[in-house]
Each structure stands twice: as C-alpha cells, then as structure tokens.
C-alpha cells in the first residue's frame, strides 16, 4: 500500500488505532513519521512510491541545503501555519530526518488532532511538558487499507514495516550534520538545547523551534514565567530565513536577551520576528521587548562561515546555562565545538576514537623535511673553496630560517588550541551545571505527597494522576541530566589529557625553536 493512495492524509496515522497514536500531533512528528514510513516503503519489498507530493524518489536523494529544502509533509498544512517570516520549505533534514529531541520540554505538548477530539486533551496548566516523544511503536496495529490500489502499488500493513532501528537512524542524521560541518536543522538544535537544559531541570527550559508559534506552548511558557518567585530561564532558538539566533527569557529580572552570531548580515525581518515570537511567549507580562530589540544583539563569538549559526545558538545557550560570560571570537572556534556536540550524542561504544580535540599534526612530534642535498664537488680549486663554503652556509641558513618559521607557526597553533580547549573545559566544569540537592528534595516532596494521597481512605484519582505525572516528568529530566553530566565528565577527562599533551608539545617545540634560533644567529655571524 502506498500511503498516498490510502484515502487518508498523514494525520490519520495519529488517530486511535494508528501506529503513531502515542505520538503528539506536532509538525515535527508529522514530518518524522511521514518521511520515515515513506523511506521504509521505498526500501522494503520493492515497494514503489510515486515521485512528488513529498514521496521520496527512487535512487539517492541529494543532500539539502539551507537555500532550498523541500518539505516532506503530504497534502495541505492548514492545521499548522508557518510564520510569514519563515519559508515553510526551509530547514527540513535529509532522508531520514533526525529524531525529536528526547524529553523535550515543550516539544511533546499534545496539539489538537485532525478529525479527532480526544477526551484526554489537557488544559494548559496540566500540560505534560517533559514526557518522551519517542513512544514505543505498536507493531500489532494495521493501517486501514484503501479498497482499491492502482498503479501497481504493493499492499502492505504496519506489520510489514521494520521500526527496530528507527531511533538510531533518525539520530544519525543529526550527528552527521554536526561532524560534516553542515547547517544544523531544528531537530539538531532542539535535541542539544534540551540535553544541556536538563542539567538545570528546575530553572531552565528550551523550546522546540518548530513549536514557538503554537498557542499551547506560548501559554505554557507564559504560565511558567509568571509564577511567583520564578527564576526560570527559557532558551528560544528562532530561525529567520536561513539564519538561527538565540533569544533568552529570564524571569528573575524580566529581561529579553538575544544573540546573533552574524550581526552584519542583512536581515530586515529579524526585529519583527523576535517581537512576534516574544509577544506570544510573554503575553501580558511586564517584559520590555522593544528595548531588547533596539539594543541589538549581545556580544557573542561570530561565525566565520554561513553554516555555523545553529552551532552558535547551542554554544551560546550552553554559556547561558553555565552562567559564564561569552568569549571573544578569537577565543571560540565553532569547528572545535562541533566535535564536543557530536561527542555528547555518539553511542558510548564509539567514543574511543572520537574524543580528542587535538588535530593529528599537533599530537605527534613534527617532522622536518630536509630536502635533497646538493651534489658536493669532489675537488675544488683553492680559490673557489671559500665561495663554495659561503654558498653552503647560506643555503643551510635559509633552510634553518624556514624550519624555525614552520615550528613557530606550529607553536602558535599549539597555544591557540590550549586556550580554546581550556575555555571548553571551564564551561563544562561550570558550577552552575553541577548537580545540587534541590532536585532530590523536589523528588522527595512529590513522592511523599503521592504516598499521602494513596493512603487516604478515598483516593482522589485526579490528584494521584497529577502527582504521578509531575513525579515522572521530574524524574525523567533528572535522569537525562545525570546521563548528560556523566558524558560531560568523560569528555572533561579527555580534554584535560589533551591539555597535558599540548603542554608537552608546547614545551618541547619552544625549546627546539629557541635552540635553532641560537644556531641561526651563530651561522649568520659566521657568514658575515
């Protein structure tokens, strides 16, 4: 069966009885489900899907670029309108797309489903904002079949689809985008911002960039920011055309900040886009959006190409969570940060050869090319000997000067990497990202409250369900934060070893350069 010919639009996969019923009906999950199922249909049993209308063509698909990426969503998209500032065809991952960020703070809010009203739809104040969006698939459910299939399409059911490797396949695209030096899409940014914000589970949230214009998300954020005594920090990645920026909302001082890693780029729609997003998130709250936009972007490291804006958003967000001042452009290399971000996502059994931040040319003793020796004459007239000696010495001095220059450049790179890696370690070791007792205390309070409710003679099922949900949400975020912190500890250990190796290389190279410079000075004096 080809999905296009079932007579049902893609959202039908999300209604009761559909294999994706446990998935929230969001734009990201629609794109993920449609593209993944279409790809499986294309690969399995020789199934042939028609080209166009979002179905993958036969043969390899070219890698998308930020300038032109077709949306894979089938049919119309009236239920999920895009902002006028965002090209709806932009930002979709190549086949298959990345998985939704696990346990996204706002990415799993259940939006209204097409042609289905759920009695379990929650009001804003009860929204489950932390449950995993990757629910277990129901392999026993079959899709409704169209009564008649034409164009030689093969009839299959959901039982014929293999979802066993879905999460790893979807995650691979995110890692590849990072390591290949490509533009990061919304899935990669959402995944990593949520991962790092889990280090501060009680006072930090990140918003899935595909959901920042959705009313339920806006109301949930407004509710959290307006809570009495709130010290919440919300990271809001915003895409304007092909460029990502980061907006930070801080409840402590009711401030709106934003970071743009390409401030010189002409984006006339950017101020209006920031105001549009923020007005939805802080509607009715006393935040001065206009002043933030008028002040312009805060100082942050600039990107030196056209593809690192997503990396800059993640790095700036991590600095914000770490409560650490952002470095200058010379003290931040987004290319090196890509290695850090990829190492946060790579499977543990693949970490061995993917940890060091030191390039190979700085990890081994440098090799000096002495070139080919000039042929030495067997005999010379006494009157020619002195000139020959001076020529040989001059040639040797020239080679020594070239060698000293090369080693000095190597020494400069070594020192630069030491500075960059030292800064990365300082961010990852920031006290603001270390665990505290507040989370455990909150979990204990919720556990005690749940036990008290269950001990009553007449158990209130609504109260019990609400407490169980809050406990599960907090425990999930605590588990994600612990896993993130454990991976960071592994990286910190490797990066400190890198610094020790660079220190040895720096010391040995400096001694060699100093000795060669002395020899060079003596050789120059002897020539004169």
PDB file of N, CA and C in Angstrom, residues 127-224:
ATOM      1  N   UNK A 127      -0.393  20.582  31.182  1.00  0.00           N
ATOM      2  CA  UNK A 127       0.333  20.054  30.037  1.00  0.00           C
ATOM      3  C   UNK A 127       1.552  19.268  30.480  1.00  0.00           C
ATOM      4  N   UNK A 128       1.721  18.102  29.872  1.00  0.00           N
ATOM      5  CA  UNK A 128       2.897  17.286  30.140  1.00  0.00           C
ATOM      6  C   UNK A 128       4.019  17.811  29.263  1.00  0.00           C
ATOM      7  N   UNK A 129       4.932  18.571  29.839  1.00  0.00           N
ATOM      8  CA  UNK A 129       5.939  19.246  29.032  1.00  0.00           C
ATOM      9  C   UNK A 129       7.274  18.537  29.060  1.00  0.00           C
ATOM     10  N   UNK A 130       7.332  17.320  29.541  1.00  0.00           N
ATOM     11  CA  UNK A 130       8.639  16.659  29.625  1.00  0.00           C
ATOM     12  C   UNK A 130       8.625  15.193  29.209  1.00  0.00           C
ATOM     13  N   UNK A 131       7.488  14.627  28.840  1.00  0.00           N
ATOM     14  CA  UNK A 131       7.471  13.212  28.505  1.00  0.00           C
ATOM     15  C   UNK A 131       8.172  12.966  27.189  1.00  0.00           C
ATOM     16  N   UNK A 132       8.711  11.767  27.045  1.00  0.00           N
ATOM     17  CA  UNK A 132       9.454  11.439  25.827  1.00  0.00           C
ATOM     18  C   UNK A 132       8.532  11.431  24.627  1.00  0.00           C
ATOM     19  N   UNK A 133       9.017  11.956  23.505  1.00  0.00           N
ATOM     20  CA  UNK A 133       8.221  11.965  22.282  1.00  0.00           C
ATOM     21  C   UNK A 133       8.443  10.711  21.467  1.00  0.00           C
ATOM     22  N   UNK A 134       9.388   9.873  21.855  1.00  0.00           N
ATOM     23  CA  UNK A 134       9.624   8.626  21.136  1.00  0.00           C
ATOM     24  C   UNK A 134       8.973   7.481  21.905  1.00  0.00           C
ATOM     25  N   UNK A 135       7.681   7.311  21.685  1.00  0.00           N
ATOM     26  CA  UNK A 135       6.958   6.251  22.376  1.00  0.00           C
ATOM     27  C   UNK A 135       7.178   4.926  21.650  1.00  0.00           C
ATOM     28  N   UNK A 136       6.930   3.839  22.388  1.00  0.00           N
ATOM     29  CA  UNK A 136       7.102   2.513  21.798  1.00  0.00           C
ATOM     30  C   UNK A 136       6.070   2.295  20.704  1.00  0.00           C
ATOM     31  N   UNK A 137       6.509   1.749  19.590  1.00  0.00           N
ATOM     32  CA  UNK A 137       5.614   1.501  18.472  1.00  0.00           C
ATOM     33  C   UNK A 137       4.699   0.311  18.756  1.00  0.00           C
ATOM     34  N   UNK A 138       3.497   0.358  18.202  1.00  0.00           N
ATOM     35  CA  UNK A 138       2.550  -0.745  18.330  1.00  0.00           C
ATOM     36  C   UNK A 138       2.644  -1.572  17.053  1.00  0.00           C
ATOM     37  N   UNK A 139       3.317  -2.682  17.145  1.00  0.00           N
ATOM     38  CA  UNK A 139       3.547  -3.490  15.951  1.00  0.00           C
ATOM     39  C   UNK A 139       2.328  -4.317  15.559  1.00  0.00           C
ATOM     40  N   UNK A 140       1.336  -4.385  16.458  1.00  0.00           N
ATOM     41  CA  UNK A 140       0.199  -5.256  16.177  1.00  0.00           C
ATOM     42  C   UNK A 140      -0.930  -4.548  15.445  1.00  0.00           C
ATOM     43  N   UNK A 141      -0.819  -3.225  15.280  1.00  0.00           N
ATOM     44  CA  UNK A 141      -1.891  -2.474  14.640  1.00  0.00           C
ATOM     45  C   UNK A 141      -1.622  -2.384  13.143  1.00  0.00           C
ATOM     46  N   UNK A 142      -2.645  -2.543  12.333  1.00  0.00           N
ATOM     47  CA  UNK A 142      -2.510  -2.408  10.887  1.00  0.00           C
ATOM     48  C   UNK A 142      -3.160  -1.119  10.427  1.00  0.00           C
ATOM     49  N   UNK A 143      -2.630  -0.527   9.375  1.00  0.00           N
ATOM     50  CA  UNK A 143      -3.238   0.660   8.792  1.00  0.00           C
ATOM     51  C   UNK A 143      -4.489   0.262   8.026  1.00  0.00           C
ATOM     52  N   UNK A 144      -5.480   1.175   8.009  1.00  0.00           N
ATOM     53  CA  UNK A 144      -6.660   0.936   7.189  1.00  0.00           C
ATOM     54  C   UNK A 144      -6.253   0.905   5.726  1.00  0.00           C
ATOM     55  N   UNK A 145      -6.771  -0.084   4.997  1.00  0.00           N
ATOM     56  CA  UNK A 145      -6.404  -0.231   3.595  1.00  0.00           C
ATOM     57  C   UNK A 145      -7.437   0.447   2.702  1.00  0.00           C
ATOM     58  N   UNK A 146      -6.941   1.059   1.651  1.00  0.00           N
ATOM     59  CA  UNK A 146      -7.855   1.595   0.650  1.00  0.00           C
ATOM     60  C   UNK A 146      -8.494   0.421  -0.080  1.00  0.00           C
ATOM     61  N   UNK A 147      -9.756   0.520  -0.441  1.00  0.00           N
ATOM     62  CA  UNK A 147     -10.431  -0.621  -1.065  1.00  0.00           C
ATOM     63  C   UNK A 147      -9.830  -0.991  -2.421  1.00  0.00           C
ATOM     64  N   UNK A 148      -9.192  -0.017  -3.053  1.00  0.00           N
ATOM     65  CA  UNK A 148      -8.654  -0.324  -4.370  1.00  0.00           C
ATOM     66  C   UNK A 148      -7.326   0.394  -4.530  1.00  0.00           C
ATOM     67  N   UNK A 149      -6.294  -0.322  -4.901  1.00  0.00           N
ATOM     68  CA  UNK A 149      -4.962   0.234  -5.092  1.00  0.00           C
ATOM     69  C   UNK A 149      -4.591   0.107  -6.560  1.00  0.00           C
ATOM     70  N   UNK A 150      -4.214   1.204  -7.169  1.00  0.00           N
ATOM     71  CA  UNK A 150      -3.857   1.190  -8.580  1.00  0.00           C
ATOM     72  C   UNK A 150      -2.374   1.487  -8.748  1.00  0.00           C
ATOM     73  N   UNK A 151      -1.953   1.589  -9.977  1.00  0.00           N
ATOM     74  CA  UNK A 151      -0.574   1.946 -10.338  1.00  0.00           C
ATOM     75  C   UNK A 151       0.435   0.939  -9.796  1.00  0.00           C
ATOM     76  N   UNK A 152       0.014  -0.338  -9.674  1.00  0.00           N
ATOM     77  CA  UNK A 152       0.933  -1.412  -9.277  1.00  0.00           C
ATOM     78  C   UNK A 152       1.574  -1.189  -7.901  1.00  0.00           C
ATOM     79  N   UNK A 153       0.877  -0.507  -7.020  1.00  0.00           N
ATOM     80  CA  UNK A 153       1.413  -0.319  -5.669  1.00  0.00           C
ATOM     81  C   UNK A 153       1.175  -1.584  -4.850  1.00  0.00           C
ATOM     82  N   UNK A 154       2.164  -1.977  -4.073  1.00  0.00           N
ATOM     83  CA  UNK A 154       2.087  -3.174  -3.250  1.00  0.00           C
ATOM     84  C   UNK A 154       1.300  -2.892  -1.976  1.00  0.00           C
ATOM     85  N   UNK A 155       0.381  -3.767  -1.620  1.00  0.00           N
ATOM     86  CA  UNK A 155      -0.397  -3.611  -0.401  1.00  0.00           C
ATOM     87  C   UNK A 155       0.383  -4.202   0.765  1.00  0.00           C
ATOM     88  N   UNK A 156       0.675  -3.373   1.800  1.00  0.00           N
ATOM     89  CA  UNK A 156       1.346  -3.851   2.998  1.00  0.00           C
ATOM     90  C   UNK A 156       0.639  -3.275   4.211  1.00  0.00           C
ATOM     91  N   UNK A 157       0.967  -3.777   5.373  1.00  0.00           N
ATOM     92  CA  UNK A 157       0.413  -3.263   6.621  1.00  0.00           C
ATOM     93  C   UNK A 157       1.550  -2.751   7.477  1.00  0.00           C
ATOM     94  N   UNK A 158       1.183  -2.180   8.637  1.00  0.00           N
ATOM     95  CA  UNK A 158       2.202  -1.693   9.551  1.00  0.00           C
ATOM     96  C   UNK A 158       3.089  -2.825  10.047  1.00  0.00           C
ATOM     97  N   UNK A 159       2.547  -4.081  10.043  1.00  0.00           N
ATOM     98  CA  UNK A 159       3.349  -5.215  10.475  1.00  0.00           C
ATOM     99  C   UNK A 159       4.522  -5.466   9.539  1.00  0.00           C
ATOM    100  N   UNK A 160       4.415  -4.993   8.290  1.00  0.00           N
ATOM    101  CA  UNK A 160       5.482  -5.212   7.323  1.00  0.00           C
ATOM    102  C   UNK A 160       6.607  -4.196   7.470  1.00  0.00           C
ATOM    103  N   UNK A 161       6.403  -3.171   8.273  1.00  0.00           N
ATOM    104  CA  UNK A 161       7.422  -2.132   8.438  1.00  0.00           C
ATOM    105  C   UNK A 161       8.335  -2.464   9.614  1.00  0.00           C
ATOM    106  N   UNK A 162       9.617  -2.231   9.414  1.00  0.00           N
ATOM    107  CA  UNK A 162      10.597  -2.504  10.460  1.00  0.00           C
ATOM    108  C   UNK A 162      10.985  -1.199  11.140  1.00  0.00           C
ATOM    109  N   UNK A 163      10.548  -1.015  12.386  1.00  0.00           N
ATOM    110  CA  UNK A 163      10.844   0.205  13.134  1.00  0.00           C
ATOM    111  C   UNK A 163      11.960  -0.004  14.161  1.00  0.00           C
ATOM    112  N   UNK A 164      12.608  -1.163  14.134  1.00  0.00           N
ATOM    113  CA  UNK A 164      13.554  -1.501  15.194  1.00  0.00           C
ATOM    114  C   UNK A 164      14.733  -0.541  15.258  1.00  0.00           C
ATOM    115  N   UNK A 165      15.155  -0.014  14.108  1.00  0.00           N
ATOM    116  CA  UNK A 165      16.320   0.867  14.089  1.00  0.00           C
ATOM    117  C   UNK A 165      15.943   2.335  13.915  1.00  0.00           C
ATOM    118  N   UNK A 166      14.680   2.659  14.184  1.00  0.00           N
ATOM    119  CA  UNK A 166      14.194   3.998  13.861  1.00  0.00           C
ATOM    120  C   UNK A 166      14.967   5.082  14.607  1.00  0.00           C
ATOM    121  N   UNK A 167      15.099   4.929  15.927  1.00  0.00           N
ATOM    122  CA  UNK A 167      15.708   5.998  16.709  1.00  0.00           C
ATOM    123  C   UNK A 167      17.160   6.209  16.306  1.00  0.00           C
ATOM    124  N   UNK A 168      17.909   5.109  16.110  1.00  0.00           N
ATOM    125  CA  UNK A 168      19.318   5.257  15.747  1.00  0.00           C
ATOM    126  C   UNK A 168      19.473   5.862  14.364  1.00  0.00           C
ATOM    127  N   UNK A 169      18.587   5.486  13.425  1.00  0.00           N
ATOM    128  CA  UNK A 169      18.676   6.049  12.072  1.00  0.00           C
ATOM    129  C   UNK A 169      18.359   7.532  12.074  1.00  0.00           C
ATOM    130  N   UNK A 170      17.347   7.909  12.834  1.00  0.00           N
ATOM    131  CA  UNK A 170      16.982   9.319  12.881  1.00  0.00           C
ATOM    132  C   UNK A 170      18.059  10.140  13.592  1.00  0.00           C
ATOM    133  N   UNK A 171      18.680   9.557  14.598  1.00  0.00           N
ATOM    134  CA  UNK A 171      19.725  10.267  15.334  1.00  0.00           C
ATOM    135  C   UNK A 171      20.994  10.419  14.494  1.00  0.00           C
ATOM    136  N   UNK A 172      21.220   9.494  13.569  1.00  0.00           N
ATOM    137  CA  UNK A 172      22.440   9.531  12.764  1.00  0.00           C
ATOM    138  C   UNK A 172      22.517  10.795  11.922  1.00  0.00           C
ATOM    139  N   UNK A 173      21.389  11.274  11.434  1.00  0.00           N
ATOM    140  CA  UNK A 173      21.408  12.475  10.596  1.00  0.00           C
ATOM    141  C   UNK A 173      21.867  13.690  11.397  1.00  0.00           C
ATOM    142  N   UNK A 174      21.423  13.769  12.641  1.00  0.00           N
ATOM    143  CA  UNK A 174      21.846  14.881  13.489  1.00  0.00           C
ATOM    144  C   UNK A 174      23.357  14.860  13.694  1.00  0.00           C
ATOM    145  N   UNK A 175      23.904  13.687  14.003  1.00  0.00           N
ATOM    146  CA  UNK A 175      25.349  13.574  14.211  1.00  0.00           C
ATOM    147  C   UNK A 175      26.100  13.894  12.925  1.00  0.00           C
ATOM    148  N   UNK A 176      25.601  13.398  11.803  1.00  0.00           N
ATOM    149  CA  UNK A 176      26.272  13.656  10.524  1.00  0.00           C
ATOM    150  C   UNK A 176      26.288  15.137  10.185  1.00  0.00           C
ATOM    151  N   UNK A 177      25.198  15.823  10.461  1.00  0.00           N
ATOM    152  CA  UNK A 177      25.163  17.260  10.192  1.00  0.00           C
ATOM    153  C   UNK A 177      26.233  17.989  11.006  1.00  0.00           C
ATOM    154  N   UNK A 178      26.428  17.550  12.243  1.00  0.00           N
ATOM    155  CA  UNK A 178      27.421  18.200  13.105  1.00  0.00           C
ATOM    156  C   UNK A 178      28.829  17.904  12.620  1.00  0.00           C
ATOM    157  N   UNK A 179      29.134  16.638  12.399  1.00  0.00           N
ATOM    158  CA  UNK A 179      30.506  16.253  12.059  1.00  0.00           C
ATOM    159  C   UNK A 179      30.889  16.618  10.636  1.00  0.00           C
ATOM    160  N   UNK A 180      29.914  16.722   9.733  1.00  0.00           N
ATOM    161  CA  UNK A 180      30.218  17.070   8.347  1.00  0.00           C
ATOM    162  C   UNK A 180      30.330  18.568   8.116  1.00  0.00           C
ATOM    163  N   UNK A 181      30.160  19.362   9.177  1.00  0.00           N
ATOM    164  CA  UNK A 181      30.272  20.803   9.031  1.00  0.00           C
ATOM    165  C   UNK A 181      29.117  21.425   8.272  1.00  0.00           C
ATOM    166  N   UNK A 182      27.916  20.829   8.392  1.00  0.00           N
ATOM    167  CA  UNK A 182      26.753  21.342   7.666  1.00  0.00           C
ATOM    168  C   UNK A 182      25.878  22.199   8.564  1.00  0.00           C
ATOM    169  N   UNK A 183      24.947  22.886   7.914  1.00  0.00           N
ATOM    170  CA  UNK A 183      23.949  23.700   8.618  1.00  0.00           C
ATOM    171  C   UNK A 183      23.091  22.793   9.486  1.00  0.00           C
ATOM    172  N   UNK A 184      22.834  23.194  10.735  1.00  0.00           N
ATOM    173  CA  UNK A 184      22.035  22.391  11.650  1.00  0.00           C
ATOM    174  C   UNK A 184      20.562  22.745  11.530  1.00  0.00           C
ATOM    175  N   UNK A 185      19.732  21.722  11.444  1.00  0.00           N
ATOM    176  CA  UNK A 185      18.299  21.967  11.348  1.00  0.00           C
ATOM    177  C   UNK A 185      17.670  22.042  12.731  1.00  0.00           C
ATOM    178  N   UNK A 186      16.352  22.231  12.766  1.00  0.00           N
ATOM    179  CA  UNK A 186      15.657  22.432  14.030  1.00  0.00           C
ATOM    180  C   UNK A 186      15.755  21.226  14.947  1.00  0.00           C
ATOM    181  N   UNK A 187      15.792  20.014  14.377  1.00  0.00           N
ATOM    182  CA  UNK A 187      15.848  18.820  15.212  1.00  0.00           C
ATOM    183  C   UNK A 187      17.159  18.746  15.983  1.00  0.00           C
ATOM    184  N   UNK A 188      18.277  19.057  15.306  1.00  0.00           N
ATOM    185  CA  UNK A 188      19.583  19.019  15.968  1.00  0.00           C
ATOM    186  C   UNK A 188      19.655  20.056  17.085  1.00  0.00           C
ATOM    187  N   UNK A 189      19.157  21.263  16.796  1.00  0.00           N
ATOM    188  CA  UNK A 189      19.199  22.332  17.795  1.00  0.00           C
ATOM    189  C   UNK A 189      18.301  21.998  18.983  1.00  0.00           C
ATOM    190  N   UNK A 190      17.093  21.512  18.706  1.00  0.00           N
ATOM    191  CA  UNK A 190      16.170  21.162  19.789  1.00  0.00           C
ATOM    192  C   UNK A 190      16.758  20.056  20.660  1.00  0.00           C
ATOM    193  N   UNK A 191      17.369  19.073  20.038  1.00  0.00           N
ATOM    194  CA  UNK A 191      17.912  17.930  20.768  1.00  0.00           C
ATOM    195  C   UNK A 191      19.011  18.365  21.743  1.00  0.00           C
ATOM    196  N   UNK A 192      19.945  19.176  21.252  1.00  0.00           N
ATOM    197  CA  UNK A 192      21.096  19.547  22.075  1.00  0.00           C
ATOM    198  C   UNK A 192      20.737  20.597  23.128  1.00  0.00           C
ATOM    199  N   UNK A 193      19.883  21.554  22.798  1.00  0.00           N
ATOM    200  CA  UNK A 193      19.476  22.526  23.805  1.00  0.00           C
ATOM    201  C   UNK A 193      18.709  21.848  24.940  1.00  0.00           C
ATOM    202  N   UNK A 194      17.855  20.904  24.601  1.00  0.00           N
ATOM    203  CA  UNK A 194      17.120  20.188  25.641  1.00  0.00           C
ATOM    204  C   UNK A 194      18.068  19.328  26.471  1.00  0.00           C
ATOM    205  N   UNK A 195      19.056  18.731  25.810  1.00  0.00           N
ATOM    206  CA  UNK A 195      20.028  17.913  26.537  1.00  0.00           C
ATOM    207  C   UNK A 195      20.768  18.750  27.573  1.00  0.00           C
ATOM    208  N   UNK A 196      21.254  19.912  27.176  1.00  0.00           N
ATOM    209  CA  UNK A 196      22.014  20.750  28.110  1.00  0.00           C
ATOM    210  C   UNK A 196      21.102  21.398  29.159  1.00  0.00           C
ATOM    211  N   UNK A 197      19.882  21.743  28.777  1.00  0.00           N
ATOM    212  CA  UNK A 197      18.991  22.357  29.769  1.00  0.00           C
ATOM    213  C   UNK A 197      18.569  21.354  30.836  1.00  0.00           C
ATOM    214  N   UNK A 198      18.686  20.059  30.540  1.00  0.00           N
ATOM    215  CA  UNK A 198      18.365  19.055  31.560  1.00  0.00           C
ATOM    216  C   UNK A 198      19.363  19.082  32.718  1.00  0.00           C
ATOM    217  N   UNK A 199      20.512  19.759  32.528  1.00  0.00           N
ATOM    218  CA  UNK A 199      21.470  19.913  33.621  1.00  0.00           C
ATOM    219  C   UNK A 199      20.936  20.857  34.692  1.00  0.00           C
ATOM    220  N   UNK A 200      19.963  21.682  34.321  1.00  0.00           N
ATOM    221  CA  UNK A 200      19.303  22.571  35.287  1.00  0.00           C
ATOM    222  C   UNK A 200      17.801  22.322  35.198  1.00  0.00           C
ATOM    223  N   UNK A 201      17.331  21.172  35.669  1.00  0.00           N
ATOM    224  CA  UNK A 201      15.957  20.736  35.408  1.00  0.00           C
ATOM    225  C   UNK A 201      14.890  21.589  36.057  1.00  0.00           C
ATOM    226  N   UNK A 202      15.210  22.328  37.113  1.00  0.00           N
ATOM    227  CA  UNK A 202      14.190  23.098  37.826  1.00  0.00           C
ATOM    228  C   UNK A 202      14.082  24.539  37.368  1.00  0.00           C
ATOM    229  N   UNK A 203      15.133  25.084  36.769  1.00  0.00           N
ATOM    230  CA  UNK A 203      15.096  26.512  36.446  1.00  0.00           C
ATOM    231  C   UNK A 203      15.525  26.830  35.015  1.00  0.00           C
ATOM    232  N   UNK A 204      15.528  25.838  34.126  1.00  0.00           N
ATOM    233  CA  UNK A 204      15.898  26.099  32.739  1.00  0.00           C
ATOM    234  C   UNK A 204      15.038  25.246  31.815  1.00  0.00           C
ATOM    235  N   UNK A 205      14.589  25.846  30.736  1.00  0.00           N
ATOM    236  CA  UNK A 205      13.801  25.158  29.716  1.00  0.00           C
ATOM    237  C   UNK A 205      14.299  25.592  28.346  1.00  0.00           C
ATOM    238  N   UNK A 206      14.098  24.736  27.372  1.00  0.00           N
ATOM    239  CA  UNK A 206      14.344  25.117  25.978  1.00  0.00           C
ATOM    240  C   UNK A 206      13.099  24.787  25.176  1.00  0.00           C
ATOM    241  N   UNK A 207      12.851  25.568  24.142  1.00  0.00           N
ATOM    242  CA  UNK A 207      11.639  25.390  23.342  1.00  0.00           C
ATOM    243  C   UNK A 207      12.016  24.805  21.991  1.00  0.00           C
ATOM    244  N   UNK A 208      11.274  23.785  21.588  1.00  0.00           N
ATOM    245  CA  UNK A 208      11.437  23.230  20.249  1.00  0.00           C
ATOM    246  C   UNK A 208      11.162  24.337  19.239  1.00  0.00           C
ATOM    247  N   UNK A 209      12.110  24.629  18.325  1.00  0.00           N
ATOM    248  CA  UNK A 209      11.910  25.753  17.408  1.00  0.00           C
ATOM    249  C   UNK A 209      10.705  25.606  16.488  1.00  0.00           C
ATOM    250  N   UNK A 210      10.206  24.385  16.294  1.00  0.00           N
ATOM    251  CA  UNK A 210       9.021  24.216  15.451  1.00  0.00           C
ATOM    252  C   UNK A 210       7.729  24.557  16.188  1.00  0.00           C
ATOM    253  N   UNK A 211       7.809  24.737  17.502  1.00  0.00           N
ATOM    254  CA  UNK A 211       6.587  24.945  18.282  1.00  0.00           C
ATOM    255  C   UNK A 211       6.498  26.314  18.923  1.00  0.00           C
ATOM    256  N   UNK A 212       7.422  27.216  18.597  1.00  0.00           N
ATOM    257  CA  UNK A 212       7.426  28.500  19.287  1.00  0.00           C
ATOM    258  C   UNK A 212       6.243  29.374  18.903  1.00  0.00           C
ATOM    259  N   UNK A 213       5.579  29.093  17.786  1.00  0.00           N
ATOM    260  CA  UNK A 213       4.424  29.891  17.387  1.00  0.00           C
ATOM    261  C   UNK A 213       3.095  29.219  17.739  1.00  0.00           C
ATOM    262  N   UNK A 214       3.125  28.124  18.483  1.00  0.00           N
ATOM    263  CA  UNK A 214       1.904  27.397  18.811  1.00  0.00           C
ATOM    264  C   UNK A 214       1.289  27.922  20.101  1.00  0.00           C
ATOM    265  N   UNK A 215      -0.006  28.135  20.109  1.00  0.00           N
ATOM    266  CA  UNK A 215      -0.702  28.729  21.255  1.00  0.00           C
ATOM    267  C   UNK A 215      -0.513  27.940  22.553  1.00  0.00           C
ATOM    268  N   UNK A 216      -0.646  26.592  22.546  1.00  0.00           N
ATOM    269  CA  UNK A 216      -0.459  25.876  23.821  1.00  0.00           C
ATOM    270  C   UNK A 216       0.934  26.064  24.405  1.00  0.00           C
ATOM    271  N   UNK A 217       1.950  26.102  23.544  1.00  0.00           N
ATOM    272  CA  UNK A 217       3.317  26.306  24.030  1.00  0.00           C
ATOM    273  C   UNK A 217       3.456  27.703  24.610  1.00  0.00           C
ATOM    274  N   UNK A 218       2.949  28.704  23.889  1.00  0.00           N
ATOM    275  CA  UNK A 218       3.032  30.086  24.380  1.00  0.00           C
ATOM    276  C   UNK A 218       2.378  30.231  25.753  1.00  0.00           C
ATOM    277  N   UNK A 219       1.213  29.632  25.921  1.00  0.00           N
ATOM    278  CA  UNK A 219       0.513  29.748  27.202  1.00  0.00           C
ATOM    279  C   UNK A 219       1.267  29.023  28.310  1.00  0.00           C
ATOM    280  N   UNK A 220       1.855  27.871  27.977  1.00  0.00           N
ATOM    281  CA  UNK A 220       2.607  27.132  28.987  1.00  0.00           C
ATOM    282  C   UNK A 220       3.823  27.922  29.444  1.00  0.00           C
ATOM    283  N   UNK A 221       4.540  28.545  28.504  1.00  0.00           N
ATOM    284  CA  UNK A 221       5.719  29.335  28.865  1.00  0.00           C
ATOM    285  C   UNK A 221       5.311  30.556  29.678  1.00  0.00           C
ATOM    286  N   UNK A 222       4.261  31.240  29.243  1.00  0.00           N
ATOM    287  CA  UNK A 222       3.783  32.411  29.983  1.00  0.00           C
ATOM    288  C   UNK A 222       3.416  32.030  31.413  1.00  0.00           C
ATOM    289  N   UNK A 223       2.756  30.885  31.571  1.00  0.00           N
ATOM    290  CA  UNK A 223       2.372  30.429  32.904  1.00  0.00           C
ATOM    291  C   UNK A 223       3.599  30.187  33.770  1.00  0.00           C
ATOM    292  N   UNK A 224       4.629  29.559  33.224  1.00  0.00           N
ATOM    293  CA  UNK A 224       5.843  29.269  33.997  1.00  0.00           C
ATOM    294  C   UNK A 224       6.600  30.537  34.360  1.00  0.00           C
TER     295      UNK A 224
END
